[in-house]
Every structure is written in structure tokens, then in C-alpha cells.
């Protein structure tokens, strides 16, 4: 069975009134029932099950014991999806007999893993649940949970609302989640209750999350590719919120920004199939966050690649200390504004609306029947055309390359970046040496063009800092060293541009992925 649910983090004071909210009360099909839930999770001392994304639990329910195995099921866009196997057992001990008669994941079939399994933590919470009516005869089980995850003396609170789809379309889940978020401060929770238990026993420090490669399957409809890429970009971006809020480094800001810019690029890339008027909600949703991420990233790069790097090589490194203090203070202000946005209720409502729009294929509302028909066709021809179009635009911006002024090089950099997005989106569909070389050379070209532009960015940031007169020597040296970088890039760029112009494209061969 495939379990599909949305989890919403809710303040404790809001839990008691959930069933009285209009969006819940009008859907109620049954009286809410309250019961104590105790789950005992098992794993090996080396956490073999966790490494494979598996959960194994025993639950006491209605006077009997149930054993449950959950496996990854392709969660995304705020939706938790897991394959679930559940059956009764005689007591509180594990029973592998019923499991072996099912298609369970390999680790649980390993006798050595079975011998080493032990209880690792418990979740204990009071649950109030009821069944709700959904559109088209669908049904949603709503559960309000309050308790804790326990591992020895350590614990973490559980305070959430679960919306589990029992029958019908997932659009109903998002519709209800959006209405809840309009009435109370309800925020998408990307973590499961077992995640809390594992944090207790393994420790946890938020880290930056990088995007994963994807590919287009042979014969896959264009709309499925569009929706999947949007979902992956959103997952990549929002998975970095915790790292930014925990201040564990500068990479979280960079990866969130990359994820959102890739999402924006995906909207532009598919514009021939999904016109701009159809994707307005997505652009509006990501705009304010990109506006806040941009300055944070600029100051990160300025401090790391300008001040700190130059201070390591300059004989007058001390001269940069005052400048760095000013820049660090300005960066902290910008980061503070970003974190305030990420903690705000409005941000979480906007995030939920965006993920709901993606999951419900919100762009369809304004599409003509003709466009919808095209979207159902295989994506192959569109993919190749998108790669060709973006390459041609970059080549057009680079005509008479040696005569290009700084501003023209900036426009070329943007065109190269916009070509790189579809290359990264679709490269997995054409694996091989030619693809890898093309992507690597394109990255080098964009990097050097970026360094040429960085001098202008640095000058703007220095002006914003308004350094004191005693820092003039440091400012002059920093600008001079940045200009040296620009000169170095100027010497490298002609060769990289020739390489790009002459390089054979990789997308003329057929898709290698199987349907």
C-alpha cells in the first residue's frame, strides 16, 4: 500500500481547536476519536535500515500489536509518499515470517541484519483523528498529534497535523492544507516522526543540500517532465532552509538560490509549451525569496573571494581587517532580513501555495486545448529544440567576441547561464563522454565570464559599505587585485569561447534512458 500524506507543524495552542475550524468542521464525516499511540522503532547498531530509507516499527493498537515496514515512495512537493506493509504479530517481538512472504527491501531479508535489530527509540503521543470528506468522493483522515519522540532520557516534541489521503486525488490534500494555513499558522513539515528519533540517537546538524541529477525517460510526456523538474527544483531549494536558519555556513544560501533560479529557468525554458500567463503564481511565489537571497550571496562571495582570498596573498593583509568588519556587519544585517523572511508565516503560506500549484498542475487552468494536447506528447523533440535554442542565443550574444564591451560580456554571461540550465536539466538523458565534456567546458566559460562581472559587483558593494578614509589603501588594493583577476579571465576567455563554438553538441543522439 502507498501511504500519501501531508504533515503540518502547528503551535500547541492551535491544536485544540483544529476540529472546530470551518475548513475541517464542514468536511467531518465522523466524530474525532482520541487515543494514546506508542511506536517502538527498530534498527541495527550501525543503522542499516536508516541508510536504506527504511522504517521498522511495532505499534500497540486496540489491544493488539502491529508490525509495520515503510520504504521510500518518492516524496516531493511537500507530500510524504511511502510504501507501507502492516500486519498483526503475536507480541512485542519482531516477526519476519510474514515479511518474507512479501516483496520487502533487501536489507530486511538479510539474516545478519535481522539478528542485529534492536529497539532504538520510541514515539509516544496522543492522537485525535477523524475522517473528512473530499472532492469527488475522496476521503482524508486528519490526525492531530501531541507528544514526543524518546531515546533514553532525551526527547523532542511532536506537535503536528497529519492529512492522509485514504481515497481520491492528492489535489484534495493540498486544498485542505492551504485552507488550514489560511486559518491558523500551519507550516509544511518535511520531517517524519522517526526523523526526530534518529536525530536523538545520531545527532543532527543541518547542512546544505545539493540538487540531484535527473533525466527524461524515452517517451515521457512533456508535461510530466515539466512537473517533475519543477518539483525537484523546489525540493532542492527549500531543503536548505534549516541550514540557513542554523547558520551552519554559506552554502545553504547558495544552494537555495540555485534551486529557485533553476525553477525560474524551468518556467522560461518551457514557455513555448506553457506561456508566461500560466505560470504567474510560481514567479510571484519565488520572487521575494530570490530578492532576499541575492544580496546574501553577493556578500558571501565578496568576503570569501575578494577580502579573505586577497588577505591571504597580500603583503598588507592587515589593511583588510577594517574592511572585513564592515562587510561582515553588512552581511549579518542582510542575513538577518533573510532569516526573518524564512521564519515568517507569510513565507510558509507562499511556499505551500507554490508546492500545491506544482502538485495540482496549476498551469493547466489557463491553457488551451491545443496546448494541453502538445503537453501530452513525448518530450524528446522539445528537449532537443530547447537545447538548440538556448545555445543559439548564447552564440548570438558572443558574435565578434574579441570586440565585446564589459556590458556585452555581462549579457553573454547571462545567455551562457541560461544555456547551462537546460544542459544540466537534460544531460542525464544523454550520458557519455561528449555530454560530460560539454557541460564541464560550459561551466568553465560561465565561471570566467562571472569573474569579469565580479569587479563591477565588488565596486557596487564597496560603494554601499561607504568605507572610512583610513581604509582607502585597502579599497584601492582590493580593486587592483580584482582587476588583475579580470585581466586573467580576459586571457582565458577567447580559448574557452572557441572551444564552446566548435564543440559538438550531445543532444543529437537518441535518449539512452529506458521508458
XYZ file of C-alpha atoms in Angstrom:
515
model
C 0.000 0.000 0.000
C 1.207 3.512 -0.817
C 0.783 5.960 2.048
C 0.263 9.568 0.937
C 0.121 12.361 3.473
C 0.950 15.991 4.201
C 2.358 16.949 7.590
C 1.822 20.406 9.053
C 3.678 21.801 12.026
C 1.260 23.695 14.268
C 1.685 25.651 17.512
C 0.497 23.747 20.576
C -2.116 26.383 21.426
C -3.741 25.884 17.991
C -4.082 22.091 18.231
C -7.135 22.033 20.500
C -9.300 23.962 18.046
C -8.398 22.129 14.825
C -11.708 20.270 14.532
C -13.689 23.497 15.073
C -12.023 25.288 12.167
C -14.539 25.891 9.335
C -12.371 24.135 6.732
C -12.348 20.987 8.905
C -15.799 21.122 10.504
C -17.677 21.267 7.194
C -15.841 18.156 5.945
C -16.260 15.987 9.058
C -17.728 12.542 8.425
C -17.055 11.081 11.870
C -16.616 12.180 15.476
C -12.939 12.672 16.380
C -11.523 9.819 18.469
C -8.687 10.193 20.968
C -6.149 7.516 21.813
C -2.585 7.108 23.016
C -0.176 5.916 20.297
C 3.098 4.206 21.195
C 5.514 3.163 18.455
C 8.756 1.262 19.030
C 11.281 1.626 16.211
C 13.984 -0.932 15.461
C 17.298 -0.748 13.640
C 20.793 -2.206 13.861
C 23.576 -0.535 15.881
C 25.012 0.604 12.528
C 21.587 1.964 11.414
C 21.428 -0.248 8.314
C 17.699 0.362 7.842
C 18.060 4.121 8.114
C 20.810 4.043 5.482
C 18.300 2.484 3.060
C 15.463 4.841 3.977
C 13.519 2.079 5.762
C 11.420 2.261 8.927
C 10.531 -0.774 11.067
C 8.166 -0.290 13.978
C 5.913 -2.112 16.410
C 2.689 -0.353 17.430
C 0.205 -1.222 20.144
C -3.300 -0.542 18.766
C -6.721 -1.613 20.083
C -5.248 -4.314 22.285
C -3.078 -5.918 19.619
C 0.414 -5.479 18.191
C 1.029 -4.351 14.610
C 4.343 -4.563 12.794
C 4.942 -2.021 10.028
C 7.628 -1.547 7.412
C 7.832 1.687 5.444
C 10.027 2.215 2.395
C 10.738 5.336 0.307
C 7.973 6.099 -2.141
C 9.055 9.220 -4.000
C 8.168 12.069 -1.650
C 8.149 15.531 -3.162
C 6.406 18.910 -3.317
C 5.561 18.685 0.400
C 3.910 15.273 0.033
C 5.190 12.276 2.005
C 4.787 9.085 -0.018
C 5.927 5.750 1.342
C 5.253 2.128 0.545
C 3.772 0.548 3.671
C 3.434 -3.081 4.794
C 1.485 -3.686 8.009
C 0.294 -6.896 9.681
C -0.536 -8.171 13.190
C 2.060 -10.038 15.277
C 1.700 -12.169 18.408
C 3.518 -9.879 20.826
C 6.029 -7.068 21.141
C 8.755 -9.123 19.420
C 9.583 -8.822 15.714
C 8.213 -11.493 13.383
C 9.922 -11.898 10.000
C 7.721 -14.747 8.775
C 5.001 -12.535 7.240
C 7.652 -10.164 5.892
C 9.422 -12.894 3.952
C 6.196 -13.654 2.117
C 6.122 -10.113 0.730
C 8.287 -8.067 -1.584
C 10.280 -6.419 1.214
C 13.512 -4.442 0.633
C 16.732 -6.451 0.574
C 18.216 -5.377 3.956
C 15.328 -6.925 5.870
C 15.853 -10.235 4.079
C 19.434 -10.432 5.337
C 19.626 -12.852 8.329
C 22.598 -10.930 9.719
C 20.617 -7.675 9.718
C 17.663 -9.445 11.346
C 19.870 -10.770 14.172
C 21.298 -7.328 14.919
C 17.988 -5.467 15.060
C 17.186 -3.800 18.368
C 14.803 -1.186 19.715
C 16.390 2.243 19.169
C 13.722 4.797 20.130
C 10.036 5.316 20.813
C 7.412 7.835 19.753
C 4.564 8.426 22.209
C 1.740 10.851 21.543
C -1.949 11.487 21.988
C -3.783 11.359 18.687
C -7.212 12.729 17.821
C -8.354 11.593 14.401
C -11.428 11.714 12.194
C -12.425 11.093 8.619
C -13.112 14.015 6.285
C -14.992 14.152 3.006
C -13.035 15.303 -0.044
C -13.995 16.323 -3.565
C -15.140 13.636 -5.978
C -15.955 11.109 -3.268
C -12.474 11.219 -1.789
C -11.649 10.746 1.885
C -8.937 12.239 4.068
C -8.008 11.125 7.565
C -6.976 14.056 9.732
C -4.868 13.310 12.821
C -3.847 15.817 15.467
C -0.771 14.559 17.328
C 0.782 15.871 20.548
C 3.601 14.066 22.340
C 7.284 13.327 21.956
C 9.985 11.143 20.471
C 12.049 9.405 23.163
C 15.519 7.865 23.234
C 16.696 7.214 26.776
C 16.456 10.455 28.760
C 16.443 12.595 25.604
C 13.268 13.734 23.864
C 11.949 16.000 21.120
C 8.374 17.339 20.933
C 5.757 16.154 18.454
C 3.112 18.769 17.630
C 1.584 18.370 14.194
C -1.413 17.721 11.997
C -1.332 14.826 9.526
C -3.561 14.752 6.467
C -3.573 11.257 4.955
C -5.313 10.543 1.666
C -7.431 7.417 2.011
C -9.235 7.742 -1.315
C -9.202 10.211 -4.170
C -6.795 12.720 -5.712
C -3.833 14.329 -3.935
C -5.162 17.738 -5.016
C -7.674 17.408 -2.169
C -4.828 17.159 0.353
C -3.247 20.376 -0.871
C -6.587 22.175 -0.971
C -7.227 21.319 2.678
C -3.653 22.146 3.705
C -3.911 25.583 2.070
C -7.204 26.290 3.831
C -5.723 25.267 7.181
C -2.752 27.556 6.608
C -5.135 30.422 5.867
C -6.952 29.931 9.186
C -4.009 29.160 11.502
C -0.229 29.222 11.319
C 0.249 25.733 9.815
C 3.599 25.032 8.167
C 4.679 22.184 5.921
C 6.764 19.727 7.915
C 9.290 17.876 5.726
C 10.269 15.515 8.551
C 8.609 12.368 9.854
C 8.291 11.327 13.494
C 11.075 8.716 13.045
C 13.316 11.531 11.798
C 13.031 13.029 15.282
C 14.017 9.740 16.906
C 17.061 9.327 14.713
C 18.108 12.899 15.475
C 18.156 11.959 19.153
C 20.405 8.939 18.707
C 22.550 10.014 15.753
C 22.816 13.725 16.396
C 21.837 16.307 13.835
C 23.309 19.428 12.320
C 21.587 20.990 9.307
C 23.794 21.006 6.218
C 23.420 22.422 2.736
C 21.503 20.159 0.365
C 22.603 19.918 -3.257
C 20.416 19.293 -6.269
C 20.249 15.844 -7.790
C 20.570 14.974 -11.440
C 17.544 13.909 -13.419
C 16.724 12.673 -16.857
C 13.958 12.452 -19.414
C 12.669 8.961 -19.978
C 12.136 7.872 -23.550
C 8.541 8.605 -24.495
C 7.848 10.641 -21.337
C 5.204 13.358 -21.941
C 6.447 16.939 -21.847
C 4.088 17.890 -19.017
C 5.415 15.126 -16.771
C 8.962 16.362 -17.379
C 7.914 19.945 -16.605
C 6.133 18.997 -13.365
C 8.919 16.701 -12.200
C 11.645 19.267 -12.819
C 9.656 21.968 -11.020
C 9.170 19.655 -8.045
C 12.847 18.720 -7.915
C 13.934 22.362 -8.071
C 11.538 23.304 -5.271
C 12.680 20.370 -3.127
C 16.310 21.370 -3.661
C 15.657 24.986 -2.719
C 13.517 24.518 0.381
C 15.631 21.675 1.761
C 18.230 24.356 2.572
C 16.053 26.407 4.909
C 17.306 24.667 8.044
C 20.968 25.195 7.141
C 20.365 28.927 6.625
C 18.444 29.324 9.869
C 21.059 27.351 11.818
C 23.904 29.444 10.330
C 25.991 26.376 9.525
C 27.835 28.045 6.631
C 27.314 29.963 3.424
C 26.484 27.034 1.146
C 22.847 26.842 2.244
C 22.122 30.290 0.791
C 23.895 29.373 -2.424
C 22.006 26.086 -2.857
C 18.605 27.595 -2.063
C 19.271 30.318 -4.604
C 20.456 27.792 -7.197
C 17.312 25.713 -6.679
C 14.985 28.705 -7.102
C 16.875 30.058 -10.102
C 16.709 26.640 -11.718
C 12.963 26.627 -11.059
C 12.653 30.042 -12.683
C 14.763 28.822 -15.615
C 12.466 25.814 -15.988
C 9.464 28.155 -16.281
C 11.261 30.105 -19.006
C 12.520 27.003 -20.780
C 9.027 25.556 -21.137
C 7.461 28.877 -22.178
C 6.767 27.628 -25.748
C 4.524 24.968 -24.189
C 3.367 26.754 -21.022
C 3.067 30.529 -21.689
C 4.034 33.101 -19.099
C 0.441 33.944 -18.133
C 0.022 30.338 -16.925
C 2.968 30.361 -14.523
C 2.429 33.730 -12.847
C 1.701 32.197 -9.416
C 5.060 30.432 -9.412
C 7.027 33.536 -10.404
C 5.221 35.605 -7.779
C 5.952 32.977 -5.123
C 9.707 32.802 -5.647
C 10.318 36.495 -6.377
C 10.567 37.860 -2.797
C 12.792 34.991 -1.689
C 15.165 35.451 -4.610
C 15.292 39.169 -3.823
C 16.409 38.339 -0.270
C 18.871 35.605 -1.283
C 20.684 37.705 -3.897
C 22.307 40.236 -1.530
C 23.198 37.493 0.961
C 25.025 35.582 -1.761
C 26.741 38.738 -3.048
C 28.187 39.494 0.383
C 29.246 35.864 0.895
C 31.174 35.863 -2.375
C 32.604 39.330 -1.784
C 34.018 38.375 1.631
C 35.222 34.926 0.598
C 36.569 35.571 -2.902
C 37.688 39.147 -2.519
C 38.613 40.153 1.021
C 39.614 36.768 2.525
C 41.355 35.446 -0.588
C 43.270 38.656 -1.170
C 44.179 38.923 2.513
C 45.852 35.509 2.309
C 48.093 36.590 -0.563
C 48.598 40.290 0.108
C 51.622 41.566 2.000
C 49.354 44.210 3.502
C 46.749 41.774 4.837
C 46.154 43.842 7.978
C 44.749 46.622 5.846
C 41.747 44.429 5.023
C 40.666 43.851 8.633
C 38.596 47.012 8.999
C 37.028 46.486 5.588
C 36.150 42.935 6.513
C 34.477 44.038 9.738
C 32.300 46.455 7.780
C 31.432 43.809 5.177
C 30.706 41.154 7.841
C 28.370 43.549 9.676
C 26.530 44.344 6.448
C 26.286 40.642 5.612
C 24.849 39.902 9.060
C 22.175 42.538 8.512
C 21.244 41.003 5.155
C 21.222 37.503 6.641
C 19.017 38.725 9.478
C 16.482 40.025 6.981
C 16.591 36.702 5.116
C 16.079 34.647 8.279
C 13.193 36.873 9.347
C 11.550 36.159 5.995
C 12.149 32.394 6.286
C 10.583 32.331 9.771
C 7.528 34.339 8.745
C 4.079 32.856 8.417
C 3.623 34.523 5.038
C 6.713 32.762 3.652
C 5.363 29.378 4.722
C 1.946 30.094 3.242
C 3.599 31.134 -0.024
C 5.768 28.031 -0.019
C 2.724 25.821 0.490
C 0.837 27.593 -2.313
C 3.767 27.069 -4.679
C 4.121 23.359 -3.903
C 0.363 22.950 -4.155
C 0.380 24.700 -7.548
C 3.065 22.298 -8.778
C 1.346 19.185 -7.410
C -2.056 20.193 -8.823
C -0.647 21.208 -12.239
C -1.941 24.726 -11.659
C -0.742 25.923 -15.073
C -3.490 23.878 -16.753
C -6.213 26.329 -15.732
C -5.194 28.876 -18.398
C -4.043 26.515 -21.148
C -5.950 25.977 -24.378
C -6.986 22.512 -25.512
C -4.330 22.729 -28.233
C -1.560 23.451 -25.736
C -2.755 20.666 -23.439
C -2.578 18.230 -26.341
C 1.014 19.266 -27.098
C 1.957 18.801 -23.451
C 0.783 15.196 -23.617
C 3.191 14.443 -26.466
C 6.661 12.919 -25.843
C 9.203 15.495 -24.715
C 12.077 14.351 -26.939
C 11.717 16.894 -29.753
C 11.059 19.716 -27.287
C 14.182 18.834 -25.269
C 16.427 18.970 -28.325
C 14.818 22.184 -29.510
C 15.248 23.815 -26.088
C 18.937 22.912 -26.028
C 19.426 24.196 -29.573
C 17.547 27.453 -28.929
C 19.487 28.312 -25.793
C 22.812 27.509 -27.479
C 21.930 29.661 -30.484
C 21.087 32.592 -28.197
C 24.451 32.301 -26.463
C 26.265 32.131 -29.802
C 24.352 35.200 -30.962
C 25.397 37.213 -27.897
C 29.023 36.213 -28.485
C 29.381 37.352 -32.093
C 32.611 39.308 -32.665
C 33.712 38.069 -29.255
C 37.008 39.987 -29.078
C 35.212 43.303 -29.609
C 32.631 42.846 -26.856
C 32.487 45.578 -24.203
C 32.081 44.777 -20.491
C 28.318 45.234 -20.604
C 28.084 42.967 -23.657
C 30.145 40.320 -21.880
C 27.675 40.575 -18.999
C 24.791 39.875 -21.384
C 26.753 36.971 -22.849
C 27.280 35.579 -19.329
C 23.522 35.597 -18.767
C 22.918 33.828 -22.085
C 25.555 31.194 -21.276
C 23.996 30.666 -17.844
C 20.565 30.252 -19.429
C 22.020 27.652 -21.762
C 23.657 25.844 -18.879
C 20.332 25.297 -17.108
C 18.805 23.069 -19.834
C 22.161 21.338 -20.261
C 22.055 20.411 -16.557
C 18.341 19.538 -16.726
C 18.689 17.178 -19.658
C 22.296 15.931 -19.575
C 21.255 12.801 -17.667
C 19.209 11.731 -20.681
C 22.330 11.633 -22.877
C 25.066 10.092 -20.677
C 28.513 9.760 -22.147
C 31.857 11.466 -22.510
C 30.679 14.067 -25.023
C 27.904 15.207 -22.658
C 30.247 15.433 -19.668
C 32.850 17.395 -21.626
C 30.254 19.794 -22.991
C 28.847 20.501 -19.512
C 32.318 20.921 -17.975
C 33.509 23.346 -20.662
C 30.293 25.340 -20.401
C 30.800 25.666 -16.643
C 34.359 26.948 -17.166
C 33.134 29.532 -19.668
C 30.420 30.773 -17.312
C 32.890 30.929 -14.404
C 35.353 33.148 -16.271
C 32.597 35.396 -17.571
C 31.362 35.664 -13.993
C 34.776 36.790 -12.778
C 34.786 39.573 -15.316
C 31.435 40.720 -13.947
C 32.530 40.338 -10.312
C 34.645 43.504 -10.477
C 31.514 45.564 -11.168
C 29.666 43.803 -8.358
C 32.575 44.393 -5.953
C 32.667 48.083 -6.815
C 28.960 48.386 -6.071
C 29.318 46.632 -2.717
C 32.273 48.828 -1.744
C 30.201 51.890 -2.520
C 27.407 50.511 -0.350
C 29.859 49.985 2.534
C 30.997 53.628 2.456
C 34.430 52.793 3.958
C 36.160 55.333 6.167
C 39.010 57.434 4.702
C 41.581 55.362 6.599
C 40.548 52.330 4.534
C 41.365 53.909 1.187
C 44.567 51.903 0.773
C 42.700 48.640 1.367
C 39.953 49.625 -1.066
C 42.454 50.570 -3.769
C 44.379 47.332 -3.315
C 41.221 45.249 -3.410
C 40.080 46.916 -6.637
C 43.544 46.456 -8.163
C 43.615 42.758 -7.288
C 40.106 42.321 -8.666
C 41.212 43.978 -11.888
C 44.118 41.513 -12.041
C 41.557 38.704 -11.835
C 39.612 40.305 -14.668
C 42.729 40.532 -16.835
C 43.468 36.854 -16.164
C 39.939 35.970 -17.211
C 40.282 38.081 -20.363
C 43.292 35.960 -21.370
C 41.414 32.707 -20.809
C 38.088 33.632 -22.367
C 38.991 33.591 -26.092
C 40.151 29.982 -25.890
C 37.087 28.924 -23.885
C 34.808 30.685 -26.363
C 36.481 28.956 -29.323
C 36.069 25.641 -27.524
C 32.368 26.316 -26.973
C 31.737 27.369 -30.582
C 33.496 24.359 -32.064
C 32.281 21.738 -29.603
C 29.944 19.090 -30.988
C 26.572 19.045 -29.297
C 25.471 15.910 -27.425
C 21.707 16.016 -27.943
C 21.521 14.685 -31.495
C 21.838 11.101 -30.308
C 18.741 9.249 -29.026
C 17.759 9.118 -25.362
C 19.617 6.393 -23.528
C 17.088 6.178 -20.672
C 14.512 3.413 -20.851
C 10.810 4.278 -20.670
